[in-house]
mmCIF file of C-alpha atoms in Angstrom:
data_model
loop_
_atom_site.group_PDB
_atom_site.id
_atom_site.type_symbol
_atom_site.label_atom_id
_atom_site.label_comp_id
_atom_site.label_asym_id
_atom_site.label_seq_id
_atom_site.Cartn_x
_atom_site.Cartn_y
_atom_site.Cartn_z
ATOM 1 C CA MET A 20 -9.171 4.595 -24.073
ATOM 2 C CA LYS A 21 -7.407 2.894 -22.358
ATOM 3 C CA THR A 22 -9.377 0.185 -20.004
ATOM 4 C CA ILE A 23 -7.904 -0.516 -16.287
ATOM 5 C CA LEU A 24 -9.259 -2.660 -13.894
ATOM 6 C CA LEU A 25 -8.087 -1.652 -10.489
ATOM 7 C CA THR A 26 -8.510 -3.968 -7.483
ATOM 8 C CA GLY A 27 -8.620 -2.904 -3.841
ATOM 9 C CA GLY A 28 -9.820 0.455 -5.408
ATOM 10 C CA THR A 29 -12.099 1.078 -2.103
ATOM 11 C CA GLY A 30 -8.988 0.304 0.058
ATOM 12 C CA PHE A 31 -6.334 2.671 1.667
ATOM 13 C CA ILE A 32 -3.784 3.072 -1.440
ATOM 14 C CA GLY A 33 -6.616 2.299 -4.072
ATOM 15 C CA HIS A 34 -9.281 4.854 -3.815
ATOM 16 C CA HIS A 35 -6.534 7.697 -3.837
ATOM 17 C CA SER A 36 -5.493 5.998 -7.140
ATOM 18 C CA ILE A 37 -8.972 6.427 -8.997
ATOM 19 C CA PRO A 38 -8.691 10.639 -9.367
ATOM 20 C CA LEU A 39 -5.242 9.845 -10.807
ATOM 21 C CA LEU A 40 -6.335 7.069 -13.074
ATOM 22 C CA LEU A 41 -9.062 9.317 -14.581
ATOM 23 C CA ALA A 42 -6.497 12.380 -15.093
ATOM 24 C CA GLU A 43 -4.741 10.196 -17.292
ATOM 25 C CA GLY A 44 -7.252 9.278 -19.209
ATOM 26 C CA TYR A 45 -7.984 6.090 -18.217
ATOM 27 C CA ASP A 46 -11.433 3.821 -18.074
ATOM 28 C CA VAL A 47 -11.611 2.815 -14.676
ATOM 29 C CA HIS A 48 -13.177 -0.389 -13.490
ATOM 30 C CA THR A 49 -12.942 -1.442 -10.032
ATOM 31 C CA THR A 50 -13.934 -4.794 -7.915
ATOM 32 C CA ILE A 51 -15.947 -4.783 -4.723
ATOM 33 C CA ARG A 52 -17.436 -7.522 -2.627
ATOM 34 C CA ASP A 53 -19.399 -5.489 -0.009
ATOM 35 C CA LYS A 54 -21.008 -2.370 -1.419
ATOM 36 C CA THR A 55 -21.876 -1.291 2.293
ATOM 37 C CA LYS A 56 -18.076 -0.638 3.106
ATOM 38 C CA ILE A 57 -18.246 2.325 0.375
ATOM 39 C CA ASN A 58 -18.855 5.769 1.837
ATOM 40 C CA LYS A 59 -19.469 7.227 -1.384
ATOM 41 C CA PHE A 60 -19.422 6.502 -5.246
ATOM 42 C CA ASN A 61 -17.161 7.877 -7.614
ATOM 43 C CA PRO A 62 -19.546 8.424 -10.743
ATOM 44 C CA ASP A 63 -17.055 8.576 -12.927
ATOM 45 C CA ILE A 64 -15.603 4.850 -12.702
ATOM 46 C CA GLN A 65 -17.459 1.814 -12.749
ATOM 47 C CA TYR A 66 -17.775 -0.740 -10.051
ATOM 48 C CA HIS A 67 -18.055 -4.556 -10.117
ATOM 49 C CA ASP A 68 -19.659 -6.673 -7.779
ATOM 50 C CA CYS A 69 -16.771 -9.358 -7.879
ATOM 51 C CA ASP A 70 -15.540 -11.822 -5.477
ATOM 52 C CA LEU A 71 -12.026 -12.076 -6.743
ATOM 53 C CA PHE A 72 -11.697 -15.281 -4.420
ATOM 54 C CA ASP A 73 -14.450 -16.584 -7.041
ATOM 55 C CA HIS A 74 -12.250 -17.757 -10.277
ATOM 56 C CA TYR A 75 -15.465 -18.171 -12.481
ATOM 57 C CA GLN A 76 -16.751 -14.299 -10.931
ATOM 58 C CA GLN A 77 -13.131 -13.148 -11.874
ATOM 59 C CA GLU A 78 -12.925 -15.077 -15.123
ATOM 60 C CA GLN A 79 -16.435 -13.484 -16.101
ATOM 61 C CA LEU A 80 -15.020 -9.934 -15.242
ATOM 62 C CA LEU A 81 -11.850 -9.732 -17.075
ATOM 63 C CA ASN A 82 -13.705 -11.638 -20.315
ATOM 64 C CA SER A 83 -16.084 -8.754 -20.515
ATOM 65 C CA LEU A 84 -13.885 -5.875 -19.745
ATOM 66 C CA LYS A 85 -10.482 -7.553 -21.539
ATOM 67 C CA PRO A 86 -8.431 -4.530 -19.333
ATOM 68 C CA SER A 87 -5.180 -3.018 -21.355
ATOM 69 C CA HIS A 88 -4.132 -2.500 -18.129
ATOM 70 C CA LEU A 89 -4.022 -4.055 -14.567
ATOM 71 C CA LEU A 90 -3.377 -2.457 -11.009
ATOM 72 C CA HIS A 91 -3.233 -5.300 -8.485
ATOM 73 C CA PHE A 92 -3.840 -3.985 -4.674
ATOM 74 C CA ALA A 93 -6.210 -6.243 -3.162
ATOM 75 C CA TRP A 94 -5.167 -7.837 0.121
ATOM 76 C CA ASP A 95 -6.252 -8.365 3.318
ATOM 77 C CA ALA A 96 -4.156 -6.085 5.638
ATOM 78 C CA ILE A 97 -5.681 -5.747 8.826
ATOM 79 C CA PRO A 98 -3.555 -4.652 11.304
ATOM 80 C CA GLY A 99 -2.182 -7.431 13.809
ATOM 81 C CA LYS A 100 -3.837 -9.856 11.626
ATOM 82 C CA PHE A 101 -2.629 -9.748 8.045
ATOM 83 C CA TRP A 102 1.038 -10.844 8.990
ATOM 84 C CA SER A 103 0.185 -14.523 9.832
ATOM 85 C CA SER A 104 -3.376 -14.447 8.596
ATOM 86 C CA PRO A 105 -4.309 -17.902 6.498
ATOM 87 C CA ASP A 106 -5.948 -15.780 3.919
ATOM 88 C CA ASN A 107 -2.756 -14.921 2.568
ATOM 89 C CA LEU A 108 -2.959 -18.160 0.773
ATOM 90 C CA GLN A 109 -5.786 -17.571 -0.781
ATOM 91 C CA TRP A 110 -4.827 -13.984 -1.903
ATOM 92 C CA VAL A 111 -1.871 -15.785 -3.785
ATOM 93 C CA GLU A 112 -4.331 -18.048 -5.613
ATOM 94 C CA ALA A 113 -6.600 -15.452 -6.589
ATOM 95 C CA SER A 114 -3.744 -13.020 -7.939
ATOM 96 C CA LEU A 115 -2.556 -15.616 -9.988
ATOM 97 C CA ALA A 116 -5.714 -16.329 -11.550
ATOM 98 C CA LEU A 117 -6.089 -12.689 -12.081
ATOM 99 C CA LEU A 118 -2.506 -12.619 -13.633
ATOM 100 C CA ARG A 119 -3.651 -15.483 -15.858
ATOM 101 C CA ASN A 120 -6.969 -14.347 -16.864
ATOM 102 C CA PHE A 121 -5.503 -10.489 -17.564
ATOM 103 C CA VAL A 122 -3.239 -12.059 -20.096
ATOM 104 C CA ARG A 123 -5.314 -14.582 -21.440
ATOM 105 C CA PHE A 124 -7.905 -11.417 -22.491
ATOM 106 C CA GLY A 125 -5.504 -9.625 -24.362
ATOM 107 C CA GLY A 126 -3.844 -7.661 -21.147
ATOM 108 C CA GLN A 127 -0.572 -5.023 -22.026
ATOM 109 C CA ARG A 128 0.614 -3.790 -19.157
ATOM 110 C CA VAL A 129 0.069 -4.575 -14.910
ATOM 111 C CA VAL A 130 1.239 -3.721 -11.859
ATOM 112 C CA PHE A 131 1.431 -5.627 -8.559
ATOM 113 C CA ALA A 132 1.669 -4.101 -5.024
ATOM 114 C CA GLY A 133 4.572 -6.263 -3.245
ATOM 115 C CA THR A 134 5.952 -5.230 0.212
ATOM 116 C CA CYS A 135 9.352 -4.457 1.639
ATOM 117 C CA ALA A 136 8.582 -7.343 4.150
ATOM 118 C CA GLU A 137 9.701 -9.694 1.100
ATOM 119 C CA TYR A 138 13.248 -8.224 2.017
ATOM 120 C CA ASP A 139 15.771 -9.860 4.577
ATOM 121 C CA TRP A 140 15.542 -6.761 6.935
ATOM 122 C CA SER A 141 18.692 -7.414 8.877
ATOM 123 C CA TYR A 142 20.778 -5.569 5.818
ATOM 124 C CA GLY A 143 18.680 -2.470 6.793
ATOM 125 C CA TYR A 144 19.005 -0.277 3.450
ATOM 126 C CA CYS A 145 17.020 -1.955 0.828
ATOM 127 C CA THR A 146 17.925 -2.430 -2.891
ATOM 128 C CA GLU A 147 16.060 -3.525 -5.514
ATOM 129 C CA ASN A 148 17.836 -6.640 -7.339
ATOM 130 C CA LEU A 149 20.414 -6.332 -4.793
ATOM 131 C CA THR A 150 19.365 -6.906 -1.423
ATOM 132 C CA PRO A 151 18.341 -10.657 -0.772
ATOM 133 C CA THR A 152 15.045 -11.657 -0.025
ATOM 134 C CA ASN A 153 14.352 -13.619 3.081
ATOM 135 C CA PRO A 154 10.777 -12.910 4.514
ATOM 136 C CA GLN A 155 10.061 -13.665 8.153
ATOM 137 C CA THR A 156 6.246 -14.068 8.089
ATOM 138 C CA LEU A 157 3.555 -15.692 5.772
ATOM 139 C CA TYR A 158 2.649 -12.323 4.437
ATOM 140 C CA GLY A 159 6.085 -11.470 3.550
ATOM 141 C CA VAL A 160 6.694 -15.400 1.991
ATOM 142 C CA CYS A 161 3.269 -15.426 -0.094
ATOM 143 C CA LYS A 162 4.076 -11.884 -1.573
ATOM 144 C CA ASN A 163 7.695 -12.824 -2.579
ATOM 145 C CA SER A 164 6.443 -16.117 -4.043
ATOM 146 C CA LEU A 165 3.886 -14.574 -5.754
ATOM 147 C CA ARG A 166 6.335 -11.976 -7.152
ATOM 148 C CA GLN A 167 8.660 -14.673 -8.340
ATOM 149 C CA ILE A 168 5.988 -16.587 -10.385
ATOM 150 C CA PHE A 169 4.706 -12.922 -11.138
ATOM 151 C CA GLU A 170 7.789 -11.945 -13.126
ATOM 152 C CA GLN A 171 8.505 -15.132 -14.420
ATOM 153 C CA TYR A 172 4.896 -15.640 -16.359
ATOM 154 C CA CYS A 173 4.948 -12.154 -17.449
ATOM 155 C CA GLN A 174 8.212 -12.370 -19.233
ATOM 156 C CA GLN A 175 7.275 -15.669 -20.701
ATOM 157 C CA SER A 176 4.202 -14.252 -21.732
ATOM 158 C CA GLY A 177 5.419 -11.008 -23.341
ATOM 159 C CA VAL A 178 3.253 -8.622 -21.036
ATOM 160 C CA SER A 179 4.908 -5.518 -19.651
ATOM 161 C CA TYR A 180 5.247 -5.673 -16.087
ATOM 162 C CA ALA A 181 6.465 -4.171 -12.482
ATOM 163 C CA TRP A 182 6.158 -5.077 -9.096
ATOM 164 C CA GLY A 183 5.959 -1.931 -6.353
ATOM 165 C CA ARG A 184 7.173 -3.123 -3.328
ATOM 166 C CA ILE A 185 5.338 -0.292 -0.502
ATOM 167 C CA PHE A 186 7.536 0.416 2.820
ATOM 168 C CA TRP A 187 5.499 1.870 5.551
ATOM 169 C CA LEU A 188 2.872 4.671 4.699
ATOM 170 C CA TYR A 189 0.093 6.848 6.405
ATOM 171 C CA GLY A 190 -2.530 9.368 5.611
ATOM 172 C CA ILE A 191 -6.427 9.569 5.327
ATOM 173 C CA ASN A 192 -8.291 6.479 5.938
ATOM 174 C CA GLU A 193 -5.819 4.788 7.020
ATOM 175 C CA TYR A 194 -6.827 1.711 9.600
ATOM 176 C CA PRO A 195 -7.572 3.327 13.129
ATOM 177 C CA GLU A 196 -5.368 0.777 15.104
ATOM 178 C CA ARG A 197 -1.931 2.039 13.008
ATOM 179 C CA LEU A 198 0.431 4.170 14.463
ATOM 180 C CA VAL A 199 -0.114 7.850 13.075
ATOM 181 C CA PRO A 200 -4.103 7.993 13.561
ATOM 182 C CA SER A 201 -3.745 5.951 17.031
ATOM 183 C CA ILE A 202 -1.745 8.233 18.221
ATOM 184 C CA ILE A 203 -3.525 11.334 16.586
ATOM 185 C CA HIS A 204 -6.969 10.150 18.419
ATOM 186 C CA ASN A 205 -5.361 9.410 21.763
ATOM 187 C CA LEU A 206 -3.710 13.160 21.805
ATOM 188 C CA VAL A 207 -6.968 14.822 20.713
ATOM 189 C CA ASN A 208 -8.631 13.004 23.322
ATOM 190 C CA LYS A 209 -6.322 14.126 26.210
ATOM 191 C CA GLN A 210 -5.142 10.742 26.474
ATOM 192 C CA PRO A 211 -1.737 9.212 26.954
ATOM 193 C CA ALA A 212 0.146 8.100 23.813
ATOM 194 C CA LYS A 213 1.915 5.043 25.189
ATOM 195 C CA CYS A 214 4.678 3.640 22.331
ATOM 196 C CA THR A 215 7.924 1.830 22.863
ATOM 197 C CA ASP A 216 10.877 3.907 23.261
ATOM 198 C CA GLY A 217 10.552 4.673 19.452
ATOM 199 C CA GLN A 218 14.155 4.055 18.139
ATOM 200 C CA GLN A 219 13.396 1.908 15.381
ATOM 201 C CA ILE A 220 14.255 3.417 11.992
ATOM 202 C CA ARG A 221 11.500 3.321 8.709
ATOM 203 C CA ASP A 222 10.842 4.660 5.952
ATOM 204 C CA PHE A 223 7.304 6.416 5.655
ATOM 205 C CA MET A 224 5.344 7.808 2.864
ATOM 206 C CA TYR A 225 2.161 9.783 2.662
ATOM 207 C CA VAL A 226 -0.309 7.386 1.057
ATOM 208 C CA GLU A 227 -1.276 10.027 -1.938
ATOM 209 C CA ASP A 228 2.493 9.961 -2.912
ATOM 210 C CA VAL A 229 2.032 6.202 -2.712
ATOM 211 C CA SER A 230 -0.887 6.456 -5.169
ATOM 212 C CA ASN A 231 0.767 8.585 -7.222
ATOM 213 C CA ALA A 232 4.030 6.781 -7.547
ATOM 214 C CA PHE A 233 2.229 3.625 -8.518
ATOM 215 C CA VAL A 234 0.403 5.211 -11.234
ATOM 216 C CA SER A 235 3.465 6.673 -12.680
ATOM 217 C CA LEU A 236 4.955 3.264 -12.565
ATOM 218 C CA LEU A 237 2.007 1.985 -14.171
ATOM 219 C CA ASN A 238 2.638 4.595 -16.784
ATOM 220 C CA SER A 239 6.079 3.943 -17.544
ATOM 221 C CA ASP A 240 7.808 1.326 -19.247
ATOM 222 C CA VAL A 241 10.051 0.522 -16.311
ATOM 223 C CA LYS A 242 9.892 -3.498 -15.511
ATOM 224 C CA GLY A 243 10.774 -5.468 -12.522
ATOM 225 C CA VAL A 244 10.614 -4.674 -8.828
ATOM 226 C CA VAL A 245 10.865 -0.848 -7.710
ATOM 227 C CA ASN A 246 10.733 0.253 -4.314
ATOM 228 C CA ILE A 247 7.616 2.447 -2.813
ATOM 229 C CA GLY A 248 9.330 4.324 -0.430
ATOM 230 C CA SER A 249 10.881 7.903 0.325
ATOM 231 C CA GLY A 250 14.546 6.848 0.676
ATOM 232 C CA GLN A 251 14.240 9.497 4.144
ATOM 233 C CA PRO A 252 15.319 7.470 7.205
ATOM 234 C CA ILE A 253 13.198 8.541 10.205
ATOM 235 C CA THR A 254 12.547 7.253 13.913
ATOM 236 C CA ILE A 255 8.905 6.437 15.332
ATOM 237 C CA LYS A 256 10.110 8.919 18.017
ATOM 238 C CA GLU A 257 10.604 11.539 15.552
ATOM 239 C CA ILE A 258 6.948 10.957 13.716
ATOM 240 C CA VAL A 259 4.983 10.551 17.184
ATOM 241 C CA ILE A 260 6.601 14.024 18.602
ATOM 242 C CA GLU A 261 5.936 15.778 15.096
ATOM 243 C CA ILE A 262 2.727 14.529 15.327
ATOM 244 C CA SER A 263 2.347 15.618 19.287
ATOM 245 C CA ASN A 264 3.594 19.242 18.507
ATOM 246 C CA LYS A 265 1.167 19.762 15.724
ATOM 247 C CA LEU A 266 -1.504 19.211 18.695
ATOM 248 C CA ASN A 267 0.485 20.839 21.403
ATOM 249 C CA ALA A 268 -0.014 17.402 23.403
ATOM 250 C CA GLN A 269 3.752 16.515 24.242
ATOM 251 C CA ASN A 270 3.229 16.125 27.778
ATOM 252 C CA LEU A 271 0.998 13.170 26.756
ATOM 253 C CA LEU A 272 3.862 11.304 25.059
ATOM 254 C CA ARG A 273 4.565 8.114 27.286
ATOM 255 C CA PHE A 274 7.854 6.492 25.499
ATOM 256 C CA GLY A 275 9.303 3.150 26.689
ATOM 257 C CA GLU A 276 5.576 2.203 28.429
ATOM 258 C CA ILE A 277 5.529 -0.709 25.374
ATOM 259 C CA GLN A 278 8.110 -3.279 25.058
ATOM 260 C CA THR A 279 9.798 -3.217 21.770
ATOM 261 C CA PRO A 280 9.334 -6.714 20.157
ATOM 262 C CA LEU A 281 12.234 -8.811 20.098
ATOM 263 C CA ASN A 282 12.530 -9.459 16.512
ATOM 264 C CA ASP A 283 11.762 -5.578 15.390
ATOM 265 C CA PRO A 284 14.260 -4.648 12.868
ATOM 266 C CA PRO A 285 16.019 -1.440 14.067
ATOM 267 C CA LEU A 286 16.450 -0.106 10.535
ATOM 268 C CA VAL A 287 14.455 -0.328 7.193
ATOM 269 C CA VAL A 288 14.708 1.977 4.609
ATOM 270 C CA ALA A 289 14.015 1.839 0.842
ATOM 271 C CA ASN A 290 16.859 2.912 -1.634
ATOM 272 C CA SER A 291 14.503 5.203 -3.649
ATOM 273 C CA MET A 292 16.515 5.690 -6.331
ATOM 274 C CA ARG A 293 14.983 3.577 -9.260
ATOM 275 C CA LEU A 294 11.839 5.074 -8.502
ATOM 276 C CA ARG A 295 13.322 8.782 -8.940
ATOM 277 C CA LYS A 296 15.533 8.457 -11.697
ATOM 278 C CA GLU A 297 13.764 6.142 -13.595
ATOM 279 C CA ILE A 298 9.988 7.093 -13.268
ATOM 280 C CA ASN A 299 11.211 10.497 -12.166
ATOM 281 C CA PHE A 300 8.969 10.671 -9.712
ATOM 282 C CA GLU A 301 9.320 12.705 -6.299
ATOM 283 C CA PRO A 302 6.902 12.935 -3.434
ATOM 284 C CA GLN A 303 4.622 15.932 -2.870
ATOM 285 C CA TYR A 304 4.267 15.856 0.651
ATOM 286 C CA ASN A 305 7.125 15.609 3.641
ATOM 287 C CA LEU A 306 6.329 14.540 6.891
ATOM 288 C CA SER A 307 5.380 17.420 8.320
ATOM 289 C CA GLN A 308 2.765 18.361 5.475
ATOM 290 C CA GLY A 309 1.577 14.972 5.514
ATOM 291 C CA LEU A 310 0.963 14.297 8.998
ATOM 292 C CA GLN A 311 -0.552 17.797 8.879
ATOM 293 C CA LYS A 312 -3.260 16.592 6.186
ATOM 294 C CA THR A 313 -3.762 13.669 8.102
ATOM 295 C CA ILE A 314 -4.583 15.323 10.980
ATOM 296 C CA ASP A 315 -6.848 18.324 9.494
ATOM 297 C CA TYR A 316 -8.926 15.624 7.995
ATOM 298 C CA LEU A 317 -9.557 13.405 10.894
ATOM 299 C CA LEU A 318 -10.540 16.338 13.114
ATOM 300 C CA ALA A 319 -12.938 17.672 10.021
ATOM 301 C CA ASN A 320 -14.275 14.167 10.111
ATOM 302 C CA LYS A 321 -14.728 13.540 13.872
ATOM 303 C CA TYR A 322 -12.977 10.329 13.466
ATOM 304 C CA ASN A 323 -14.728 9.269 16.634
ATOM 305 C CA MET A 324 -12.800 12.298 18.521
ATOM 306 C CA THR A 325 -13.989 14.190 21.303
ATOM 307 C CA LEU A 326 -13.727 17.950 20.327
#
């Protein structure tokens, strides 16, 4: 049986990856720092109390597991903070130590999660190995710098590797402050949903499809950077209107009441051909289906909503 270490296994993307990895026959192990944040343990995987910032704990874990595969999601992504958080520097250090220990103890295939924020967003349409990287935030700079070291070290060490660049995503267990859950919350509670003019064009993918794309990438022999995106441009306004239509709350939308940031790019969309053609991956959910599943989950779980 293949042994995999999954970091961020209790996070937004990671916990959706667990059933997929189990279905692929992996012996799944994941790291946790705070057991109180886990609503429900999965009895089919093993949880390890390990602070990835503690290099000694990390080394001991990798030495005991000697995983053949590594899927690394763990990173701080608190809305409004992660773009400029000094913790990004610590995550670079922890990720490099993780990679080094994985290789040292016989690892074979590793996939790290990157971000579309590594790209030069002035190009709008982002293609791997063609669109320049020119990150404008500390988060993007740290991810891109890590990616450069990651690729060089894996090539030098003879380890199979890939780097998945995530674009925008949404779905079950997302931070409440993010676009989709915040709009749903306001509309369900009969509160105005204040937005920018919503003309920004983005690339959104449902979180279960994102997790599935990463597991498919892990199981392939594709190397290098791969965009994890739908390849379908959509405006923020279209997403918000779709949510309001499903909740019959169009009268509560307030476009233009929030000023669009001056540095907000008008267009950021993934070229998803590598994901589709080389990995043979197709999303299972379109936008309407993904939003409906998210709405149904939030309503069923009350989500601090007045129903």
